[in-house]
Coordinates of C-alpha atoms in Angstrom, one line a residue:
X1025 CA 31.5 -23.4 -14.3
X1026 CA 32.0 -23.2 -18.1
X1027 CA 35.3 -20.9 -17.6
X1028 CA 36.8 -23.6 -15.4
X1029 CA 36.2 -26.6 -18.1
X1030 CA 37.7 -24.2 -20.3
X1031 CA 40.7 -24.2 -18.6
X1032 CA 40.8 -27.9 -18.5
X1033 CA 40.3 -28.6 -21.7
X1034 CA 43.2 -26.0 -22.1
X1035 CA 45.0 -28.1 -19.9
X1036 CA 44.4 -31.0 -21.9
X1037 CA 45.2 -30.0 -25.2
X1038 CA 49.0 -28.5 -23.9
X1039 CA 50.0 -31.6 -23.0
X1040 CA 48.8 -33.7 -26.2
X1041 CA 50.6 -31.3 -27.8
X1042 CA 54.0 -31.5 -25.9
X1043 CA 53.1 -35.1 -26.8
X1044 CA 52.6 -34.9 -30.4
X1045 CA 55.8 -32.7 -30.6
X1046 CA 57.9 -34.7 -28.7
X1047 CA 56.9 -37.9 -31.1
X1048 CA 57.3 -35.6 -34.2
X1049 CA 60.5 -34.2 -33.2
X1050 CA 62.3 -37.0 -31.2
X1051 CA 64.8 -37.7 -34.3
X1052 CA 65.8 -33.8 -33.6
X1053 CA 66.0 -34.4 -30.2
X1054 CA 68.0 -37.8 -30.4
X1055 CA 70.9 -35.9 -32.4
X1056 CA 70.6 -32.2 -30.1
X1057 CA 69.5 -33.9 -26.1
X1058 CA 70.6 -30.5 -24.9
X1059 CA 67.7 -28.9 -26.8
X1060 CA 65.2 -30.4 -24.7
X1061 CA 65.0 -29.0 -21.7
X1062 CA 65.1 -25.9 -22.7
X1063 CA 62.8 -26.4 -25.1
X1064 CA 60.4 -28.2 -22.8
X1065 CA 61.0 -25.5 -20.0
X1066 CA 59.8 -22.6 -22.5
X1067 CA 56.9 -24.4 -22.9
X1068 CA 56.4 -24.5 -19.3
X1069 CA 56.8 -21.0 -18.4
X1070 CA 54.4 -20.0 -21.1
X1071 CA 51.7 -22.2 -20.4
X1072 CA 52.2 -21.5 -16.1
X1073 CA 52.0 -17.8 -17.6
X1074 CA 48.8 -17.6 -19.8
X1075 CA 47.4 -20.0 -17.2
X1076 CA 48.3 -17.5 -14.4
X1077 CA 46.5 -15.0 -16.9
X1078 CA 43.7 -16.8 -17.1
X1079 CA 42.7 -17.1 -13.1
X1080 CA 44.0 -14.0 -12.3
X1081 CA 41.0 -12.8 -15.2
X1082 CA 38.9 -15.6 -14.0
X1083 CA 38.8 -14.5 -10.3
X1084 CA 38.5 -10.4 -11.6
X1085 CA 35.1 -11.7 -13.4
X1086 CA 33.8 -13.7 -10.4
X1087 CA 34.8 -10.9 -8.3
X1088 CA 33.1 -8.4 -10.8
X1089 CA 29.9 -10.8 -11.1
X1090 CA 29.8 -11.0 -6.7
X1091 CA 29.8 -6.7 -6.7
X1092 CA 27.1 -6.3 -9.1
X1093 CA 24.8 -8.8 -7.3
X1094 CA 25.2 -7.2 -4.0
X1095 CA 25.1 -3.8 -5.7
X1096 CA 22.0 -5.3 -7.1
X1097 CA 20.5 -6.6 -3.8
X1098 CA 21.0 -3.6 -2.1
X1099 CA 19.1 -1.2 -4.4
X1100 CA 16.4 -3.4 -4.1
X1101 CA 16.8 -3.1 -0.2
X1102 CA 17.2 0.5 -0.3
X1103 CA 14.0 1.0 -2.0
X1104 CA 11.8 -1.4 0.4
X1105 CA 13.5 0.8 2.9
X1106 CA 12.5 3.9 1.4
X1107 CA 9.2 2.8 1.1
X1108 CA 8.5 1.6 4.6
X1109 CA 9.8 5.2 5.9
X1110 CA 7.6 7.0 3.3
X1111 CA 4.7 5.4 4.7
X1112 CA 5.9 5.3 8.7
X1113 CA 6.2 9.1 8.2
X1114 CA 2.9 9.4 6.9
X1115 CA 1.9 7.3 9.8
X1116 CA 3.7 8.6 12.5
X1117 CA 2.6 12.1 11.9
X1118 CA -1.0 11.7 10.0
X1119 CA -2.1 8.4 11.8
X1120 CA -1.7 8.0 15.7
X1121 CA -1.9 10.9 17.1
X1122 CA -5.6 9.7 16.5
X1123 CA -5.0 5.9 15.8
X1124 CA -7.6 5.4 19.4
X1125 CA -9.7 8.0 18.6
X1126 CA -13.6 7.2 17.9
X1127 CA -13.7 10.5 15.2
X1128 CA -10.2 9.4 13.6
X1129 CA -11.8 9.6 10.5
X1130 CA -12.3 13.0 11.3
X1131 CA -9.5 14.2 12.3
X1132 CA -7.0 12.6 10.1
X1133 CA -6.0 15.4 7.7
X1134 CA -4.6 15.3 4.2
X1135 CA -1.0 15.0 3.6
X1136 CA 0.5 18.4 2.2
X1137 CA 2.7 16.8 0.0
X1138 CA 3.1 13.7 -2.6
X1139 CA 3.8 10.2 -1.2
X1140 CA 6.5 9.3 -3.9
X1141 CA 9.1 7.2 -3.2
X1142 CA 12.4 8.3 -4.0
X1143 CA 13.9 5.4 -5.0
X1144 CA 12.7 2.9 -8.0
X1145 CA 12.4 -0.7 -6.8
X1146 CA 12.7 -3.2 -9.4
X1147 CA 12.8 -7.0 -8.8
X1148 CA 14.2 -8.0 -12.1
X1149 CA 17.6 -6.6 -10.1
X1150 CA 17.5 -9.8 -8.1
X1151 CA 17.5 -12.0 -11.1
X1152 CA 21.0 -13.8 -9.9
X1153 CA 18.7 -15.3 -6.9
X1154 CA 17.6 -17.4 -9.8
X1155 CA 20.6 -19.3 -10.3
X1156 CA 21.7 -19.3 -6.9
X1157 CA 19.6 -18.8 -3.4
X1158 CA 15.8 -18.2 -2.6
X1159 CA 14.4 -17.9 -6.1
X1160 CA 10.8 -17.0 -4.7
X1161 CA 12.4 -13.4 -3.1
X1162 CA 12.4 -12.0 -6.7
X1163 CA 8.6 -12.7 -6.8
X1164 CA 7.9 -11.2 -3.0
X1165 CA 9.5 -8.3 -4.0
X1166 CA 7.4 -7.8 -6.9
X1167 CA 4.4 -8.1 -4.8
X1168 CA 5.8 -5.7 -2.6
X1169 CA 5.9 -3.1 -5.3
X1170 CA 2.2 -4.2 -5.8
X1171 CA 0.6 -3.5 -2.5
X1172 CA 2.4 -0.8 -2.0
X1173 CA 1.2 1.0 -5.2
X1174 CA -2.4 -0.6 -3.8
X1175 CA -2.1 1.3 -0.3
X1176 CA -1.1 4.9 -2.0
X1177 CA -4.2 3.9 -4.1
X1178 CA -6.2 3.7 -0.5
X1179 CA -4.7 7.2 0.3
X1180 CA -5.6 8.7 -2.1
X1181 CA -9.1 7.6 -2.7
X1182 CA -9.5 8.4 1.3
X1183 CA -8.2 11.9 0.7
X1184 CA -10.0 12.5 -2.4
X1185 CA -13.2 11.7 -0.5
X1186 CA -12.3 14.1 2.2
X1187 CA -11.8 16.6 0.3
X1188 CA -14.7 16.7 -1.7
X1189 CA -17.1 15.5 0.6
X1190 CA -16.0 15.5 4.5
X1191 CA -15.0 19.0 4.3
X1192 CA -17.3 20.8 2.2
X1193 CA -20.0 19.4 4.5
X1194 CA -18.6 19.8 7.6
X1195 CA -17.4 23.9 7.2
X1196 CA -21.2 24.1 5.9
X1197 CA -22.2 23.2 9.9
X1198 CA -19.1 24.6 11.6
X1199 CA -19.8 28.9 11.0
X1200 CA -22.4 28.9 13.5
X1201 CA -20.9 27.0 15.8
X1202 CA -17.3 28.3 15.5
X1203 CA -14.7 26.8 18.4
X1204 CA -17.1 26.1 20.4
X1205 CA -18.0 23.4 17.8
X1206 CA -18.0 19.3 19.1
X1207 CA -18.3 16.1 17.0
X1208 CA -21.7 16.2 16.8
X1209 CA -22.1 19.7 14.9
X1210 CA -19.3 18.5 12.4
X1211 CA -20.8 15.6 11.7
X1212 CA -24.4 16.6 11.8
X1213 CA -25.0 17.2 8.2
X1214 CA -23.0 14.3 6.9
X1215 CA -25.5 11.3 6.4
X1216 CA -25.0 8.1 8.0
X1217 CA -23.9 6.7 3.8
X1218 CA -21.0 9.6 3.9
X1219 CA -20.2 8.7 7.5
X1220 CA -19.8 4.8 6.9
X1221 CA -18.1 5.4 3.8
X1222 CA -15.7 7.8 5.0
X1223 CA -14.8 5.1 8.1
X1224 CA -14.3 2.6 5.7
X1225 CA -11.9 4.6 3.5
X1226 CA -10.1 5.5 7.1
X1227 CA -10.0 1.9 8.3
X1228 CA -9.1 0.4 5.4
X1229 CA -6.2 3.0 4.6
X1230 CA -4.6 2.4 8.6
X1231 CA -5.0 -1.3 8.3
X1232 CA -3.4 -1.7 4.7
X1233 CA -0.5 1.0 6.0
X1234 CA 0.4 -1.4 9.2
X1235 CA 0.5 -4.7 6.7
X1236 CA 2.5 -2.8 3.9
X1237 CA 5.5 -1.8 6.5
X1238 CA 5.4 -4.7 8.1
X1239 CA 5.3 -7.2 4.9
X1240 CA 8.1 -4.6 3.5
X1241 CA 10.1 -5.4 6.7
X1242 CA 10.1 -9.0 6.7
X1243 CA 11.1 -9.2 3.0
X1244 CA 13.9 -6.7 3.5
X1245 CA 15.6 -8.5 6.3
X1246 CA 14.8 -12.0 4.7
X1247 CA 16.6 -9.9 1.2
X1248 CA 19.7 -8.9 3.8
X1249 CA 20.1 -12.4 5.1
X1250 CA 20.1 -14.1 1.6
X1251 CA 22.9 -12.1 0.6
X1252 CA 24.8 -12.6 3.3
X1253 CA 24.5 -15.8 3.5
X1254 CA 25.4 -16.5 -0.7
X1255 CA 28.5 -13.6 0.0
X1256 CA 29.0 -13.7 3.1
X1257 CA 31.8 -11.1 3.0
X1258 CA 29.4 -8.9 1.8
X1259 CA 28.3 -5.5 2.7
X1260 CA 24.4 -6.3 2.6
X1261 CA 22.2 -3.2 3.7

């Protein structure tokens, strides 16, 4: 490192100066010998001191440089982590209860609330895997951000279709029929062009939900073990 050639070249300079003073003052020397081991022991002690100094701040940097990188790492964990249990909720309560289901696009309702995550992920946080370690992660986490943003896209376009089309059409049929209403009555008004559609908005949703925790998964464990193994005294998430 450039700090440690520093400290070399500090190294080297000391001692052609001893050297140079020692030539330049050896007629002083000649005529006081007692002078120079003193002299020479000051010199010393100073330089063992400001070189002391300069590890002790060396290693404080290094130290400094290692916490902020794993600080780093980790935020970028915590919000892949955040991410897959927004969406695992979603599909743990919204999903399969009906995953099996032949009318799932039916009966999978809205969400009641946002899907926002909570935490910002940003992959320009893992930019000290560029000097050291995987340097591809920072670029898989980015494209986790991505298809993530692309599946909340999926859920919303299915829900706005729902909304505006599934229900409305379906509560049209349903009056008459009340509880004693089946599949076939909810569905009867709803042309086979609304029906396809609406399965293809519910398939595609599901199938892009399953990817998206799983890709998130593997990227945050592969994130965990590259820290580890770069600090491995480390407290990676």
């Amino acid at each position: 490192m450039k700090t440690d050639q520093y400290f070399v070249f500090s190294i080297v300079i000391f001692l052609l100066g001893v050297i140079t003073g020692v030539t330049f003052f050896c007629g002083f020397f000649d005529n006081n010998p007692g002078a120079l081991l003193p002299a020479f022991a000051t010199l010393i002690a100073a330089f063992l001191g400001a070189g002391t100094a300069f590890l002790l701040q060396n290693q404080k940097e290094k130290r400094k440089e290692i916490d902020e990188n794993v600080a780093h790492g980790n935020e970028v964990i915590a919000a892949l982590q955040n991410r897959i249990n927004l969406l695992a909720g979603y599909r743990g309560k919204f999903i399969e209860p009906h995953r099996h289901n032949e009318f799932r696009w039916l009966e999978i309702r809205l969400p009641q609330y946002k899907l926002r995550p909570s935490i910002d992920l940003n992959p320009t946080d893992l930019r000290f895997l560029w000097k050291k370690g995987d340097v591809t992660l920072p670029t898989r986490v980015a494209e986790q951000k991505t298809i993530f943003e692309v599946v909340i896209d999926l859920i919303k376009t299915r829900s706005d279709f729902y909304k505006n089309v599934v229900i409305p059409t379906v509560d049209s049929v349903l009056i008459p029929y009340g509880a004693n209403a089946s599949y076939e009555h909810a569905t009867s008004a709803m042309t086979n062009q609304q029906k396809e559609e609406i399965k293809l908005h519910t398939d595609n949703m599901i199938d892009n939900i399953d990817d998206v925790i799983e890709s998130h998964l593997e990227v945050a464990r592969e994130l965990t073990k590259e820290i580890k193994s770069i600090y491995p005294n480390s407290r990676a998430c």
